[in-house]
Coordinates of C-alpha atoms and ligand atoms in Angstrom, one line a residue:
M113 CA 14.0 -19.3 -13.2
K114 CA 17.4 -19.2 -14.4
H115 CA 19.2 -16.6 -12.1
A116 CA 21.4 -18.8 -9.7
Y117 CA 21.2 -16.5 -6.9
L118 CA 17.5 -16.1 -6.9
T119 CA 16.9 -19.8 -7.5
D120 CA 18.6 -20.6 -4.3
L121 CA 16.8 -17.9 -2.6
V122 CA 13.4 -19.3 -3.5
K123 CA 14.5 -22.6 -2.5
S124 CA 15.5 -21.5 0.9
V125 CA 12.2 -19.5 1.1
E126 CA 10.5 -23.0 0.3
R127 CA 12.5 -24.8 2.9
R128 CA 11.8 -22.2 5.7
N129 CA 8.2 -21.8 5.1
P130 CA 6.7 -25.3 4.2
H131 CA 2.9 -25.5 3.8
E132 CA 2.8 -21.8 3.2
D133 CA 1.4 -22.4 -0.6
E134 CA -0.2 -18.9 -1.2
F135 CA 3.1 -17.0 0.2
L136 CA 5.4 -19.3 -1.8
Q137 CA 3.3 -18.5 -4.9
A138 CA 3.6 -15.0 -4.4
V139 CA 7.5 -14.9 -3.9
R140 CA 8.1 -17.1 -6.9
E141 CA 6.2 -14.8 -9.1
V142 CA 7.9 -11.8 -7.8
M143 CA 11.5 -13.2 -7.8
E144 CA 10.9 -14.5 -11.4
S145 CA 10.1 -10.9 -12.6
L146 CA 13.3 -9.6 -10.6
E147 CA 15.7 -11.6 -12.6
P148 CA 16.7 -8.8 -14.9
V149 CA 17.1 -6.7 -11.9
A150 CA 19.2 -9.1 -10.1
E151 CA 21.6 -9.2 -13.3
R152 CA 21.8 -5.4 -13.4
R153 CA 22.2 -4.8 -9.6
P154 CA 24.6 -6.9 -8.0
D155 CA 24.7 -3.9 -5.3
L156 CA 21.2 -5.0 -4.3
I157 CA 22.4 -8.8 -3.8
E158 CA 25.1 -7.5 -1.8
A159 CA 23.1 -5.5 0.5
G160 CA 21.0 -8.5 1.1
V161 CA 17.8 -7.0 -0.2
F162 CA 16.3 -9.7 -2.0
D163 CA 16.9 -12.2 1.0
R164 CA 15.5 -9.6 3.5
I165 CA 12.5 -8.5 1.6
V166 CA 11.0 -12.1 1.8
E167 CA 11.2 -12.0 5.5
P168 CA 8.4 -10.1 7.6
E169 CA 9.9 -7.6 10.0
R170 CA 7.4 -8.7 12.4
A171 CA 4.6 -11.4 12.5
I172 CA 2.0 -11.3 15.2
S173 CA -0.4 -14.0 16.0
F174 CA -2.9 -13.6 18.9
R175 CA -6.1 -15.2 20.4
V176 CA -9.1 -13.2 19.9
S177 CA -12.0 -14.6 22.4
W178 CA -15.4 -13.1 22.5
V179 CA -18.9 -14.0 23.5
N180 CA -21.6 -14.9 21.1
D181 CA -25.3 -14.1 21.2
S182 CA -26.0 -17.5 23.1
G183 CA -23.5 -16.7 25.7
K184 CA -21.0 -19.1 24.5
V185 CA -17.2 -18.2 24.5
E186 CA -15.8 -18.3 20.8
V187 CA -12.0 -18.3 20.1
N188 CA -10.4 -17.0 16.8
R189 CA -7.0 -16.4 15.9
G190 CA -6.0 -13.0 14.9
Y191 CA -2.9 -11.9 12.7
R192 CA -0.9 -8.9 11.8
V193 CA 2.1 -9.3 9.6
Q194 CA 4.2 -6.3 9.4
F195 CA 6.2 -6.9 6.3
N196 CA 8.3 -4.0 5.4
S197 CA 8.5 -0.3 6.6
A198 CA 11.5 1.0 4.5
I199 CA 9.3 3.6 2.7
G200 CA 6.7 4.4 5.4
P201 CA 4.6 3.0 8.2
Y202 CA 3.1 -0.5 7.6
K203 CA 0.1 -0.2 5.6
G204 CA -2.6 -2.7 4.4
G205 CA -6.0 -4.4 5.3
L206 CA -7.5 -6.8 7.6
R207 CA -9.4 -9.8 6.1
L208 CA -12.0 -11.7 8.1
H209 CA -12.8 -15.1 6.5
P210 CA -12.5 -18.6 7.7
S211 CA -10.0 -19.6 5.2
V212 CA -7.5 -17.1 6.8
N213 CA -4.1 -18.3 7.9
L214 CA -0.6 -17.3 8.1
S215 CA 0.2 -18.0 4.7
I216 CA -2.8 -16.0 3.2
I217 CA -1.9 -12.9 5.4
K218 CA 1.8 -13.3 4.5
F219 CA 1.2 -13.5 0.6
L220 CA -1.1 -10.5 1.0
G221 CA 1.5 -8.5 3.1
F222 CA 4.2 -9.4 0.8
E223 CA 2.5 -8.1 -2.3
Q224 CA 1.4 -5.0 -0.4
I225 CA 4.9 -3.9 -0.1
L226 CA 5.3 -3.6 -4.0
K227 CA 1.8 -2.3 -4.5
N228 CA 2.1 0.5 -1.9
S229 CA 5.5 1.5 -3.3
L230 CA 3.7 1.8 -6.9
T231 CA 1.1 4.3 -5.4
T232 CA 4.1 6.7 -5.0
L233 CA 2.8 7.4 -1.4
P234 CA 4.9 6.6 1.7
M235 CA 3.6 3.4 2.7
G236 CA 5.3 0.4 4.0
G237 CA 3.5 -3.2 3.5
A238 CA 1.3 -5.1 5.9
K239 CA -1.7 -7.4 6.2
G240 CA -3.8 -8.9 8.9
G241 CA -7.0 -10.4 9.9
S242 CA -8.7 -13.5 11.4
D243 CA -10.4 -16.8 10.6
F244 CA -13.6 -15.3 11.9
D245 CA -16.3 -15.8 9.9
P246 CA -18.8 -12.6 9.7
K247 CA -21.4 -14.5 7.6
G248 CA -24.7 -15.1 9.6
K249 CA -23.3 -13.3 12.7
S250 CA -25.5 -10.5 14.2
D251 CA -24.3 -6.7 14.4
G252 CA -23.6 -7.3 18.4
E253 CA -21.4 -10.5 17.6
V254 CA -19.5 -8.5 14.9
M255 CA -19.0 -5.7 17.2
R256 CA -17.5 -7.7 20.1
F257 CA -15.4 -9.6 17.7
C258 CA -14.0 -6.5 16.5
Q259 CA -13.4 -4.9 20.0
S260 CA -11.7 -7.9 21.2
F261 CA -9.5 -8.0 18.2
M262 CA -8.5 -4.4 18.7
T263 CA -8.0 -5.0 22.2
E264 CA -4.9 -6.8 21.1
L265 CA -4.1 -5.0 17.7
E266 CA -4.0 -1.7 19.5
K267 CA -0.8 -2.6 21.0
H268 CA 1.0 -2.9 17.8
I269 CA -0.3 -0.1 15.6
G270 CA -0.5 3.6 15.6
Q271 CA -0.7 6.5 12.9
F272 CA 3.2 6.4 12.5
T273 CA 3.6 2.9 12.8
D274 CA 1.1 0.8 11.2
V275 CA -2.4 1.7 9.8
P276 CA -4.7 -1.0 9.0
A277 CA -7.8 -0.9 6.6
G278 CA -10.4 -3.1 5.1
D279 CA -10.3 -6.1 3.1
I280 CA -12.6 -9.2 2.6
G281 CA -15.1 -9.2 5.4
V282 CA -14.1 -5.8 6.8
G283 CA -16.0 -2.6 5.6
G284 CA -17.1 0.4 7.2
R285 CA -19.0 -1.4 10.0
E286 CA -16.0 -3.3 11.2
I287 CA -13.7 -0.4 10.9
G288 CA -16.1 1.8 12.8
Y289 CA -16.2 -0.7 15.8
M290 CA -12.4 -1.2 15.5
Y291 CA -11.8 2.6 15.6
G292 CA -14.0 3.1 18.7
Q293 CA -12.2 0.4 20.6
Y294 CA -8.9 1.8 19.6
K295 CA -10.1 5.3 20.8
R296 CA -11.7 3.9 23.9
I297 CA -8.2 2.4 24.9
R298 CA -5.8 4.9 23.9
N299 CA -7.8 8.1 24.4
E300 CA -6.6 9.6 21.2
T301 CA -8.4 10.4 17.7
A302 CA -5.4 9.5 15.5
G303 CA -5.9 8.3 11.8
V304 CA -4.8 5.0 12.7
L305 CA -7.3 3.1 10.5
T306 CA -8.6 4.0 7.0
G307 CA -11.7 3.3 5.6
K308 CA -13.2 5.3 8.5
G309 CA -16.8 6.5 8.2
L310 CA -17.1 10.2 6.6
P311 CA -18.2 12.0 10.0
F312 CA -15.1 10.7 11.9
G313 CA -12.2 11.1 9.5
G314 CA -12.9 9.0 6.5
S315 CA -12.3 10.3 3.0
L316 CA -14.5 10.5 0.2
V317 CA -14.1 8.0 -2.6
R318 CA -12.4 5.4 -0.3
T319 CA -15.5 3.1 -0.6
E320 CA -15.4 3.3 -4.6
A321 CA -11.6 3.7 -4.7
T322 CA -10.5 0.0 -5.4
G323 CA -13.3 -0.5 -8.2
Y324 CA -12.8 2.8 -9.7
G325 CA -9.1 2.6 -9.7
L326 CA -9.2 -0.8 -11.4
C327 CA -11.3 0.6 -14.2
Y328 CA -8.9 3.8 -14.6
F329 CA -5.9 1.4 -14.9
T330 CA -7.8 -1.0 -17.3
R331 CA -8.8 2.2 -19.3
E332 CA -5.0 3.2 -19.9
M333 CA -4.2 -0.5 -20.6
L334 CA -7.1 -0.5 -23.3
A335 CA -6.0 2.7 -24.6
S336 CA -2.4 1.1 -25.3
R337 CA -4.1 -0.7 -28.1
G338 CA -6.5 2.1 -29.1
L339 CA -9.4 0.4 -27.1
S340 CA -11.9 1.7 -24.5
F341 CA -14.5 0.4 -22.3
K342 CA -17.2 1.9 -24.7
D343 CA -19.9 -0.9 -25.7
K344 CA -17.8 -3.5 -24.4
T345 CA -19.1 -6.4 -22.5
V346 CA -17.6 -6.9 -19.0
V347 CA -17.6 -9.9 -16.5
I348 CA -16.6 -9.2 -12.8
S349 CA -16.3 -11.8 -10.1
G350 CA -17.3 -11.3 -6.6
S351 CA -20.0 -8.7 -5.4
G352 CA -18.4 -7.3 -2.6
N353 CA -16.7 -3.8 -2.2
V354 CA -14.4 -4.2 -5.2
A355 CA -16.6 -5.7 -7.7
I356 CA -19.6 -3.4 -7.1
Y357 CA -17.4 -0.2 -7.6
A358 CA -15.6 -1.7 -10.4
A359 CA -19.2 -2.2 -12.0
E360 CA -20.3 1.1 -11.5
K361 CA -17.3 2.7 -12.9
A362 CA -17.3 0.4 -16.0
A363 CA -20.7 1.4 -16.6
Q364 CA -20.0 5.1 -16.5
L365 CA -17.2 4.5 -18.9
G366 CA -19.7 3.1 -21.6
A367 CA -19.5 -0.7 -20.9
K368 CA -22.2 -3.2 -20.1
V369 CA -21.5 -5.5 -17.1
V370 CA -23.3 -8.7 -17.6
A371 CA -22.2 -10.9 -14.6
L372 CA -21.3 -10.9 -11.1
S373 CA -20.8 -13.7 -8.5
D374 CA -20.3 -14.9 -4.8
S375 CA -18.9 -17.9 -3.5
G376 CA -22.3 -19.7 -4.1
G377 CA -22.6 -19.0 -7.7
Y378 CA -23.1 -16.3 -10.5
I379 CA -25.8 -14.1 -12.0
H380 CA -25.9 -13.5 -15.6
D381 CA -28.1 -10.3 -16.8
P382 CA -27.6 -10.1 -20.7
A383 CA -29.4 -6.5 -20.5
G384 CA -26.7 -5.3 -18.0
I385 CA -26.6 -5.6 -14.4
K386 CA -28.7 -3.2 -12.5
L387 CA -26.5 -1.8 -9.7
D388 CA -29.1 -0.4 -7.5
V389 CA -30.3 -3.9 -7.0
V390 CA -27.1 -5.4 -6.3
K391 CA -26.4 -2.6 -3.8
Q392 CA -29.8 -3.0 -2.0
I393 CA -28.9 -6.9 -1.6
K394 CA -25.2 -7.0 -0.9
E395 CA -24.8 -3.5 1.1
L396 CA -28.0 -3.0 2.8
E397 CA -29.6 -6.4 3.2
R398 CA -26.2 -8.4 3.5
G399 CA -27.8 -11.1 1.3
R400 CA -26.7 -13.4 -1.4
I401 CA -26.4 -12.8 -5.1
A402 CA -28.7 -15.4 -6.2
E403 CA -31.5 -13.0 -4.8
Y404 CA -30.7 -10.8 -7.9
S405 CA -32.3 -13.2 -10.4
K406 CA -35.5 -13.3 -8.3
R407 CA -35.7 -9.6 -8.6
V408 CA -34.7 -8.9 -12.0
A409 CA -36.6 -10.3 -15.0
G410 CA -34.4 -11.6 -17.7
S411 CA -31.5 -12.5 -15.4
S412 CA -30.3 -15.9 -14.3
Y413 CA -28.5 -17.8 -11.3
H414 CA -26.0 -20.4 -11.8
K415 CA -24.5 -22.5 -9.0
N416 CA -20.8 -22.7 -9.3
C417 CA -18.9 -19.3 -9.1
S418 CA -15.9 -20.3 -11.4
G419 CA -18.8 -20.9 -14.2
I420 CA -18.8 -17.0 -14.4
W421 CA -15.6 -17.3 -16.7
T422 CA -17.7 -19.2 -19.5
V423 CA -19.7 -15.9 -20.0
K424 CA -18.5 -14.2 -23.1
C425 CA -16.9 -10.8 -22.6
D426 CA -14.2 -8.5 -23.9
I427 CA -12.9 -7.4 -20.6
A428 CA -12.6 -9.6 -17.3
L429 CA -12.1 -8.3 -13.9
P430 CA -11.5 -11.0 -11.3
S431 CA -12.4 -9.2 -8.1
A432 CA -13.5 -12.1 -5.6
T433 CA -10.2 -13.9 -4.0
Q434 CA -7.0 -15.5 -4.7
N435 CA -6.9 -18.5 -7.4
E436 CA -10.4 -18.1 -8.6
L437 CA -9.3 -18.0 -12.2
D438 CA -7.5 -21.2 -13.3
L439 CA -6.0 -22.3 -16.6
E440 CA -9.3 -23.9 -17.8
S441 CA -10.9 -20.6 -17.2
A442 CA -8.3 -18.7 -19.0
K443 CA -8.7 -21.0 -22.1
I444 CA -12.3 -20.4 -22.1
L445 CA -12.0 -16.7 -21.9
V446 CA -9.2 -16.5 -24.6
K447 CA -11.4 -18.7 -26.9
N448 CA -14.3 -16.3 -26.3
G449 CA -12.1 -13.3 -27.3
V450 CA -11.5 -11.5 -24.3
A451 CA -9.3 -8.4 -25.0
A452 CA -8.1 -7.7 -21.4
V453 CA -8.0 -9.0 -17.8
A454 CA -7.3 -6.8 -14.9
E455 CA -7.2 -8.2 -11.2
G456 CA -9.3 -6.5 -8.8
A457 CA -8.7 -9.1 -6.3
N458 CA -5.3 -9.9 -4.8
M459 CA -3.8 -12.9 -7.0
P460 CA -7.1 -13.8 -8.3
T461 CA -5.3 -15.6 -11.4
C462 CA -3.5 -18.9 -11.3
P463 CA 0.2 -18.6 -12.5
E464 CA -0.7 -21.0 -15.4
A465 CA -3.6 -18.7 -16.5
V466 CA -1.5 -15.4 -16.2
A467 CA 1.0 -17.2 -18.5
W468 CA -1.8 -18.2 -20.9
F469 CA -3.1 -14.7 -21.2
L470 CA 0.3 -13.2 -21.8
D471 CA 1.2 -16.0 -24.4
H472 CA -2.2 -15.0 -26.1
Q473 CA -1.4 -11.2 -26.3
V474 CA -4.3 -10.5 -23.8
L475 CA -3.7 -7.2 -21.8
F476 CA -3.1 -8.5 -18.4
G477 CA -3.2 -5.9 -15.5
P478 CA -1.7 -7.6 -12.2
A479 CA -3.3 -6.8 -9.0
K480 CA -0.3 -4.9 -7.3
A481 CA -0.8 -2.3 -10.0
A482 CA -4.4 -2.8 -11.0
N483 CA -6.0 -2.9 -7.5
A484 CA -3.7 -0.2 -5.8
G485 CA -6.4 2.3 -6.0
G486 CA -8.1 1.3 -2.6
V487 CA -4.7 1.5 -0.6
A488 CA -3.7 4.8 -2.6
T489 CA -7.0 6.5 -1.4
S490 CA -6.3 5.1 2.1
G491 CA -3.0 6.9 1.6
L492 CA -5.2 10.0 0.7
E493 CA -7.1 9.3 3.8
M494 CA -3.9 9.6 6.0
S495 CA -2.9 12.9 4.4
Q496 CA -6.3 14.4 5.1
N497 CA -6.2 13.3 8.8
S498 CA -2.7 14.9 9.0
L499 CA -4.0 18.0 7.5
R500 CA -7.1 18.1 9.6
L501 CA -9.0 18.7 6.3
S502 CA -11.2 16.8 4.0
W503 CA -11.0 17.2 0.4
T504 CA -14.1 17.0 -2.0
F505 CA -15.0 13.8 -3.9
A506 CA -14.0 15.3 -7.2
E507 CA -10.6 16.2 -5.7
V508 CA -9.9 12.8 -4.4
D509 CA -11.1 11.0 -7.3
E510 CA -9.0 13.3 -9.4
R511 CA -5.8 12.2 -7.6
L512 CA -6.8 8.5 -7.6
D513 CA -7.3 8.6 -11.4
E514 CA -3.6 10.6 -11.7
I515 CA -2.3 7.6 -9.5
M516 CA -3.6 4.8 -11.3
T517 CA -2.6 6.3 -14.6
G518 CA 1.0 6.9 -13.1
I519 CA 1.1 3.5 -12.1
Y520 CA 0.0 1.8 -15.6
H521 CA 2.7 4.3 -17.2
A522 CA 5.5 3.3 -14.5
A523 CA 4.9 -0.6 -14.9
S524 CA 4.9 -0.3 -18.7
K525 CA 8.1 1.7 -18.7
A526 CA 9.8 -0.6 -16.3
A527 CA 8.9 -3.5 -18.3
A528 CA 10.1 -1.8 -21.7
E529 CA 13.4 -0.9 -19.7
Y530 CA 14.3 -4.5 -18.3
G531 CA 13.6 -6.1 -21.8
K532 CA 9.8 -7.3 -21.3
A533 CA 7.8 -4.7 -23.1
G534 CA 4.1 -5.0 -22.6
N535 CA 4.5 -7.5 -19.6
L536 CA 3.0 -5.6 -16.9
V537 CA 3.4 -8.2 -14.3
T538 CA 7.2 -8.1 -14.8
G539 CA 6.8 -4.2 -15.0
A540 CA 4.8 -3.7 -11.9
N541 CA 7.1 -5.8 -9.8
I542 CA 10.3 -4.4 -11.0
A543 CA 8.8 -0.7 -10.5
G544 CA 7.4 -1.3 -7.0
F545 CA 10.6 -3.3 -5.9
L546 CA 13.1 -0.6 -7.0
K547 CA 12.1 2.2 -4.7
V548 CA 11.7 -0.1 -1.7
A549 CA 15.1 -1.7 -2.6
E550 CA 16.8 1.6 -2.7
A551 CA 15.2 2.7 0.5
M552 CA 16.4 -0.4 2.3
K553 CA 19.8 -0.4 1.0
A554 CA 20.1 3.2 2.0
Q555 CA 19.0 2.5 5.6
G556 CA 21.7 -0.2 6.1
I557 CA 21.6 -3.4 8.2
A558 CA 21.7 -3.6 12.1
Y559 CA 24.6 -5.8 13.2
Ligands
LIG631 P1 -15.8 -8.2 0.2 O1 -15.8 -8.9 1.7 O2 -16.5 -6.9 0.0 O3 -16.2 -9.3 -0.9 C1 -15.8 -10.1 -1.4 C2 -16.4 -10.8 -2.6 O4 -15.7 -12.0 -3.0 C3 -17.7 -11.5 -2.0 O5 -18.7 -11.5 -3.3 C4 -17.6 -13.0 -1.7 O6 -18.4 -13.9 -1.8 C5 -16.5 -13.1 -2.8 N1 -15.6 -14.4 -2.1 C6 -14.8 -14.4 -1.0 N2 -14.2 -15.3 -1.0 C7 -14.4 -16.3 -1.9 C8 -14.0 -17.5 -2.5 N3 -13.4 -18.3 -1.6 N4 -14.6 -17.9 -3.6 C9 -15.7 -17.0 -4.2 N5 -15.9 -15.8 -3.9 C10 -15.4 -15.5 -2.9 O7 -14.3 -8.1 -0.2 P2 -13.4 -6.9 -1.2 O8 -14.4 -6.9 -2.5 O9 -13.1 -5.8 -0.3 O10 -12.2 -7.8 -1.7 C11 -12.4 -8.6 -2.7 C12 -10.9 -9.0 -3.3 O11 -10.3 -7.7 -3.5 C13 -9.9 -9.5 -2.2 O12 -9.0 -10.4 -2.9 C14 -9.2 -8.2 -1.6 O13 -7.9 -8.6 -1.1 C15 -9.1 -7.4 -2.9 N6 -8.9 -5.9 -2.6 C16 -9.6 -5.2 -2.0 C17 -9.2 -4.1 -1.7 C18 -10.4 -3.1 -1.0 O14 -10.1 -1.9 -0.7 N7 -11.5 -3.6 -0.4 C19 -8.4 -3.3 -2.3 C20 -7.3 -4.2 -3.1 C21 -7.7 -5.4 -3.3 P3 -19.0 -14.5 -0.4 O15 -20.0 -13.3 0.0 O16 -19.9 -15.8 -0.8 O17 -18.0 -14.9 0.3
LIG632 O1 -5.4 -5.2 -0.7 C1 -5.4 -4.1 -0.4 O2 -4.7 -3.1 -0.9 C2 -6.3 -3.6 0.5 N1 -7.2 -4.5 1.0 C3 -6.6 -2.2 1.1 C4 -5.6 -1.8 1.9 C5 -5.4 -0.4 2.7 O3 -4.6 -0.2 3.5 O4 -6.2 0.4 2.1

């Protein structure tokens, strides 16, 4: 970083948020990208926009106690970080994973501000979750946890205030239990969560949206070099919601997806992954991806999930979790001739690995832009709830495609305008930031 003001700002964020590694990583990346904006827009510095955007408007931490199947009381920690409401109600997912802490929720909430701005829909940025581990829990335990979690969260959210959704460990089942509890307490059927079931206000395509959107974005990125998914080999990490539907769309666009993973290891199927088998294992049985190799002849399972990046591919879509693709893996991918990398997960690529891809002319789609399809479709769910209408699958899918195509072009244009042509990391950060910054400036500061 060269810009003196932003350098000092990052130092101050480091001082004030010690031990928040993921949050600091996200802030450093964004502020580095915003250097050309800080140079051209002293008015935004004067309005304190850079200083204000790195501080959450509100961060809530709360106790979630519940009773397990053996009758024992369990205690988890819940969070909701309401980061920025300049352009709309707080919006962002809830993550249930034992690794969840304030740093992870703050990094996700901070990124969400710019991502949501890129969708062009009126949504502010937030994130929440808990260190509850859904793995190995019964349906009843998950339900009691979700009810207890919502008993506190309910006080802080609302359709015009804050609209949570899913993320790691939170899918249709969890949203259903949370929505039921919200409705019981508040006696209202507002569209206060997205990712709801189709019979009670959910939107078609929300389940598929992040993965499909990731492929629409990647399709545009590839087209900028005259390339496409057709006959390409694709590797996708993870085997959850994002990975499964990225695999489905990549195959529909003519590619062959040959590897998927979970935190235990990865599967390799040179003939192309059979998605019906994956869906059966992951969505219906809630099983492990290792099971695939037992059911599909010719496929293999390998322990160590980061080994997935040694599988030769043209397109890599990291879609599991943060910092899952390091420099060493980036070097292997480049050596194996990867043409494009796009992030389905949030911040899956370590900073040194991002730099390696950019330095080696690999097309690189950053998370804020590439995985915005999930929250964009959440925005469309909110619109449908307000209209008391539901759109068809084709209508929502078409809007999603338009939004993702628009995000690619907005990021690409901003990168060129600010002297970083082809750098979509910089372009996405600038394009997302400018709208929020104008809104923050226009709304003034409370003295
Ligand atoms: P799921 O819970 O459906 O799936 C998560 C997948 O990632 C699982 O295969 C899981 O494996 C794997 N995973 C989780 N933690 C780790 C880890 N520490 N190391 C290796 N693998 C891991 O979540 P989603 O698919 O919804 O989310 C995946 C990513 O996409 C996250 O980064 C999320 O923030 C991001 N995202 C999600 C959106 C959505 O709409 N759902 C929207 C935009 C981004 P295991 O079962 O072994 O834990
Ligand atoms: O990271 C993300 O964008 C999400 N988990 C989706 C958030 C949402 O509100 O749909």
